[in-house]
Amino acid sequence: MCCKVPFRGFRGKKEELKQWFVLAKQNLDVAKYLTNNMHPMPVETICNQCQQSVEKDLKGYLFLNQAEFPKTHDLSELLAMCKGKKKHSYNLLMIATSAFILF
């Protein structure tokens, strides 16, 4: 039964953790849809969706590492906070920043 909850200390918080990454993926999906289907392309909206996606991925990573984070939209600040966390895979952080760079 305890194996169903992958992270110790997250009982009751598993859904909150999942929500960060679900919302991040939704933002990225919207950006991809707008890129492929809107002409002229709404560049500002696409960039905003990408920024929101990365922000949520970074906050999810911090949440996963049980780190408190401020209410901010500053990706540089969030990224700096993530760099010191090594409890869980750093690959997650790389995925988030890659998504931002792609657009």
Coordinates of N, CA and C in Angstrom, one line a residue:
M1 N 0.8 -1.2 0.0 CA 0.0 0.0 0.0 C 0.9 1.3 0.0
C2 N 1.9 1.3 0.8 CA 2.8 2.5 0.8 C 3.5 2.7 -0.5
C3 N 3.7 1.7 -1.3 CA 4.3 1.9 -2.6 C 3.5 2.7 -3.6
K4 N 2.3 2.8 -3.3 CA 1.4 3.6 -4.2 C 1.7 5.1 -4.1
V5 N 2.3 5.5 -3.0 CA 2.6 6.9 -2.8 C 4.1 7.0 -3.0
P6 N 4.6 7.6 -4.1 CA 6.0 7.5 -4.5 C 6.9 8.3 -3.6
F7 N 6.5 9.4 -3.0 CA 7.3 10.3 -2.3 C 6.9 10.3 -0.8
R8 N 7.9 10.0 0.1 CA 7.6 10.1 1.5 C 7.3 11.5 1.9
G9 N 6.3 11.6 2.8 CA 5.9 12.9 3.3 C 4.9 13.6 2.4
F10 N 4.5 13.0 1.3 CA 3.5 13.6 0.4 C 2.1 13.0 0.5
R11 N 1.8 12.3 1.6 CA 0.5 11.8 1.7 C -0.5 13.0 1.8
G12 N -1.5 13.0 0.9 CA -2.4 14.1 0.8 C -1.9 15.2 -0.1
K13 N -0.7 15.2 -0.5 CA -0.1 16.3 -1.3 C 0.2 15.7 -2.7
K14 N 0.0 14.5 -2.9 CA 0.3 13.8 -4.2 C -0.5 14.5 -5.3
E15 N -1.7 14.8 -5.1 CA -2.6 15.5 -6.1 C -2.1 16.9 -6.4
E16 N -1.7 17.6 -5.4 CA -1.2 18.9 -5.6 C 0.1 18.9 -6.4
L17 N 1.0 17.9 -6.1 CA 2.2 17.8 -6.9 C 1.9 17.5 -8.4
K18 N 1.0 16.6 -8.6 CA 0.5 16.2 -9.9 C 0.0 17.4 -10.7
Q19 N -0.8 18.2 -10.0 CA -1.5 19.4 -10.6 C -0.5 20.4 -11.2
W20 N 0.7 20.6 -10.5 CA 1.7 21.5 -11.0 C 2.1 21.0 -12.4
F21 N 2.4 19.7 -12.6 CA 2.8 19.2 -13.9 C 1.7 19.1 -14.9
V22 N 0.5 18.8 -14.5 CA -0.6 18.8 -15.4 C -0.9 20.2 -16.0
L23 N -0.9 21.2 -15.2 CA -1.1 22.6 -15.6 C 0.1 23.0 -16.5
A24 N 1.3 22.6 -16.2 CA 2.4 23.0 -17.0 C 2.3 22.4 -18.4
K25 N 1.9 21.2 -18.5 CA 1.7 20.5 -19.8 C 0.6 21.2 -20.6
Q26 N -0.5 21.6 -19.9 CA -1.6 22.2 -20.6 C -1.1 23.6 -21.2
N27 N -0.3 24.3 -20.5 CA 0.2 25.6 -21.0 C 1.0 25.3 -22.2
L28 N 1.9 24.3 -22.2 CA 2.7 24.0 -23.3 C 1.9 23.5 -24.5
D29 N 0.9 22.7 -24.3 CA 0.0 22.2 -25.3 C -0.7 23.4 -26.0
V30 N -1.2 24.4 -25.2 CA -1.8 25.6 -25.8 C -0.8 26.3 -26.7
A31 N 0.4 26.5 -26.2 CA 1.4 27.2 -27.0 C 1.7 26.4 -28.3
K32 N 1.8 25.1 -28.3 CA 2.0 24.3 -29.5 C 0.8 24.5 -30.5
Y33 N -0.4 24.4 -29.9 CA -1.6 24.5 -30.7 C -1.7 25.9 -31.4
L34 N -1.4 26.9 -30.7 CA -1.4 28.3 -31.2 C -0.4 28.4 -32.3
T35 N 0.8 27.9 -32.1 CA 1.9 27.9 -33.0 C 1.5 27.3 -34.4
N36 N 0.9 26.2 -34.3 CA 0.5 25.4 -35.5 C -0.8 25.8 -36.2
N37 N -1.7 26.5 -35.4 CA -3.0 26.7 -36.0 C -3.5 28.1 -36.1
M38 N -2.7 29.1 -35.6 CA -3.2 30.5 -35.7 C -2.3 31.2 -36.6
H39 N -2.9 31.9 -37.6 CA -2.2 32.8 -38.5 C -2.9 34.1 -38.7
P40 N -2.3 35.2 -38.4 CA -1.0 35.3 -38.0 C -0.8 34.8 -36.6
M41 N 0.4 34.3 -36.3 CA 0.7 33.7 -35.0 C 0.7 34.7 -33.9
P42 N 0.0 34.4 -32.8 CA 0.0 35.3 -31.6 C 1.2 35.1 -30.8
V43 N 2.3 35.7 -31.2 CA 3.6 35.4 -30.6 C 3.6 35.8 -29.1
E44 N 3.0 36.9 -28.7 CA 3.1 37.3 -27.3 C 2.3 36.2 -26.4
T45 N 1.2 35.8 -26.9 CA 0.4 34.8 -26.2 C 1.1 33.5 -26.1
I46 N 1.8 33.1 -27.2 CA 2.5 31.8 -27.2 C 3.7 31.9 -26.2
C47 N 4.4 33.0 -26.2 CA 5.5 33.2 -25.3 C 5.0 33.2 -23.8
N48 N 3.9 33.8 -23.6 CA 3.3 33.8 -22.2 C 3.0 32.3 -21.8
Q49 N 2.4 31.6 -22.7 CA 2.0 30.2 -22.3 C 3.3 29.3 -22.1
C50 N 4.4 29.6 -22.8 CA 5.6 28.9 -22.6 C 6.2 29.3 -21.2
Q51 N 6.2 30.6 -20.9 CA 6.7 31.0 -19.6 C 5.9 30.4 -18.5
Q52 N 4.6 30.4 -18.6 CA 3.7 29.8 -17.6 C 4.0 28.3 -17.4
S53 N 4.3 27.6 -18.5 CA 4.6 26.2 -18.5 C 5.9 25.9 -17.7
V54 N 6.9 26.7 -18.0 CA 8.2 26.5 -17.3 C 8.1 26.9 -15.8
E55 N 7.4 28.0 -15.6 CA 7.2 28.4 -14.2 C 6.5 27.3 -13.4
K56 N 5.5 26.7 -13.9 CA 4.8 25.6 -13.2 C 5.7 24.3 -13.0
D57 N 6.5 24.0 -14.1 CA 7.4 22.9 -13.9 C 8.4 23.2 -12.8
L58 N 9.0 24.4 -12.8 CA 10.0 24.7 -11.8 C 9.3 24.7 -10.4
K59 N 8.1 25.2 -10.2 CA 7.5 25.2 -8.9 C 7.1 23.8 -8.5
G60 N 6.7 22.9 -9.5 CA 6.5 21.5 -9.2 C 7.7 20.8 -8.7
Y61 N 8.9 21.1 -9.4 CA 10.1 20.6 -8.9 C 10.5 21.0 -7.5
L62 N 10.3 22.3 -7.2 CA 10.5 22.7 -5.8 C 9.6 22.1 -4.8
F63 N 8.3 21.9 -5.2 CA 7.4 21.3 -4.4 C 7.8 19.8 -4.1
L64 N 8.2 19.2 -5.2 CA 8.7 17.8 -5.1 C 9.8 17.7 -4.1
N65 N 10.7 18.7 -4.0 CA 11.8 18.7 -3.1 C 11.5 19.3 -1.8
Q66 N 10.2 19.5 -1.5 CA 9.7 20.1 -0.3 C 10.3 21.4 0.1
A67 N 10.6 22.2 -1.0 CA 11.2 23.6 -0.8 C 10.1 24.6 -0.9
E68 N 10.1 25.6 0.0 CA 9.2 26.7 -0.1 C 9.7 27.6 -1.2
F69 N 8.7 28.2 -1.9 CA 9.1 29.2 -2.9 C 8.1 30.4 -2.9
P70 N 8.6 31.5 -3.3 CA 7.8 32.7 -3.2 C 6.8 32.8 -4.3
K71 N 5.8 33.6 -4.2 CA 4.8 33.8 -5.2 C 5.5 34.8 -6.2
T72 N 6.1 34.2 -7.3 CA 6.8 34.9 -8.3 C 6.6 34.3 -9.6
H73 N 6.9 35.2 -10.6 CA 6.8 34.7 -12.0 C 8.3 34.8 -12.6
D74 N 9.2 35.0 -11.8 CA 10.6 35.2 -12.2 C 11.3 33.9 -12.4
L75 N 11.5 33.5 -13.7 CA 12.0 32.1 -14.0 C 13.5 32.0 -13.5
S76 N 14.2 33.1 -13.5 CA 15.6 33.1 -13.1 C 15.7 32.8 -11.6
E77 N 14.8 33.5 -10.8 CA 14.8 33.2 -9.4 C 14.4 31.8 -9.1
L78 N 13.4 31.3 -9.8 CA 13.0 29.9 -9.5 C 14.0 28.9 -9.9
L79 N 14.7 29.2 -11.1 CA 15.7 28.3 -11.5 C 16.9 28.2 -10.5
A80 N 17.3 29.4 -10.0 CA 18.3 29.4 -9.0 C 18.0 28.6 -7.8
M81 N 16.7 28.7 -7.4 CA 16.3 27.9 -6.2 C 16.3 26.4 -6.5
C82 N 16.1 26.0 -7.7 CA 16.1 24.6 -8.1 C 17.5 24.0 -8.2
K83 N 18.4 24.8 -8.6 CA 19.8 24.3 -8.7 C 20.4 23.7 -7.5
G84 N 19.9 24.2 -6.3 CA 20.4 23.6 -5.1 C 19.8 22.4 -4.6
K85 N 18.7 21.9 -5.3 CA 18.0 20.8 -4.9 C 18.4 19.5 -5.7
K86 N 18.8 18.5 -4.9 CA 19.3 17.3 -5.6 C 18.6 16.0 -5.1
K87 N 17.5 16.2 -4.4 CA 16.8 15.1 -3.8 C 16.2 14.2 -4.9
H88 N 15.7 14.8 -6.0 CA 15.1 14.1 -7.1 C 15.8 14.5 -8.4
S89 N 15.5 13.8 -9.4 CA 16.2 13.9 -10.7 C 16.2 15.3 -11.2
Y90 N 17.4 15.7 -11.5 CA 17.7 17.0 -12.1 C 17.2 17.1 -13.6
N91 N 16.9 15.9 -14.1 CA 16.3 15.8 -15.5 C 15.0 16.6 -15.6
L92 N 14.2 16.5 -14.6 CA 12.9 17.2 -14.6 C 13.2 18.7 -14.8
L93 N 14.1 19.3 -14.2 CA 14.5 20.7 -14.4 C 15.0 20.9 -15.8
M94 N 15.7 20.1 -16.3 CA 16.2 20.2 -17.7 C 15.1 20.2 -18.7
I95 N 14.1 19.3 -18.5 CA 12.9 19.3 -19.4 C 12.2 20.6 -19.3
A96 N 12.0 21.2 -18.2 CA 11.3 22.4 -18.0 C 12.0 23.5 -18.8
T97 N 13.3 23.6 -18.6 CA 14.0 24.7 -19.2 C 14.1 24.5 -20.7
S98 N 14.2 23.3 -21.2 CA 14.2 23.0 -22.6 C 12.9 23.4 -23.3
A99 N 11.8 23.2 -22.6 CA 10.5 23.6 -23.2 C 10.5 25.1 -23.4
F100 N 11.1 25.9 -22.5 CA 11.1 27.3 -22.7 C 12.0 27.7 -23.8
I101 N 13.1 27.1 -24.0 CA 14.1 27.4 -25.0 C 13.6 27.1 -26.4
L102 N 12.8 26.0 -26.5 CA 12.2 25.6 -27.8 C 11.4 26.7 -28.5
F103 N 10.7 27.5 -27.7 CA 9.9 28.5 -28.3 C 10.6 29.8 -28.4

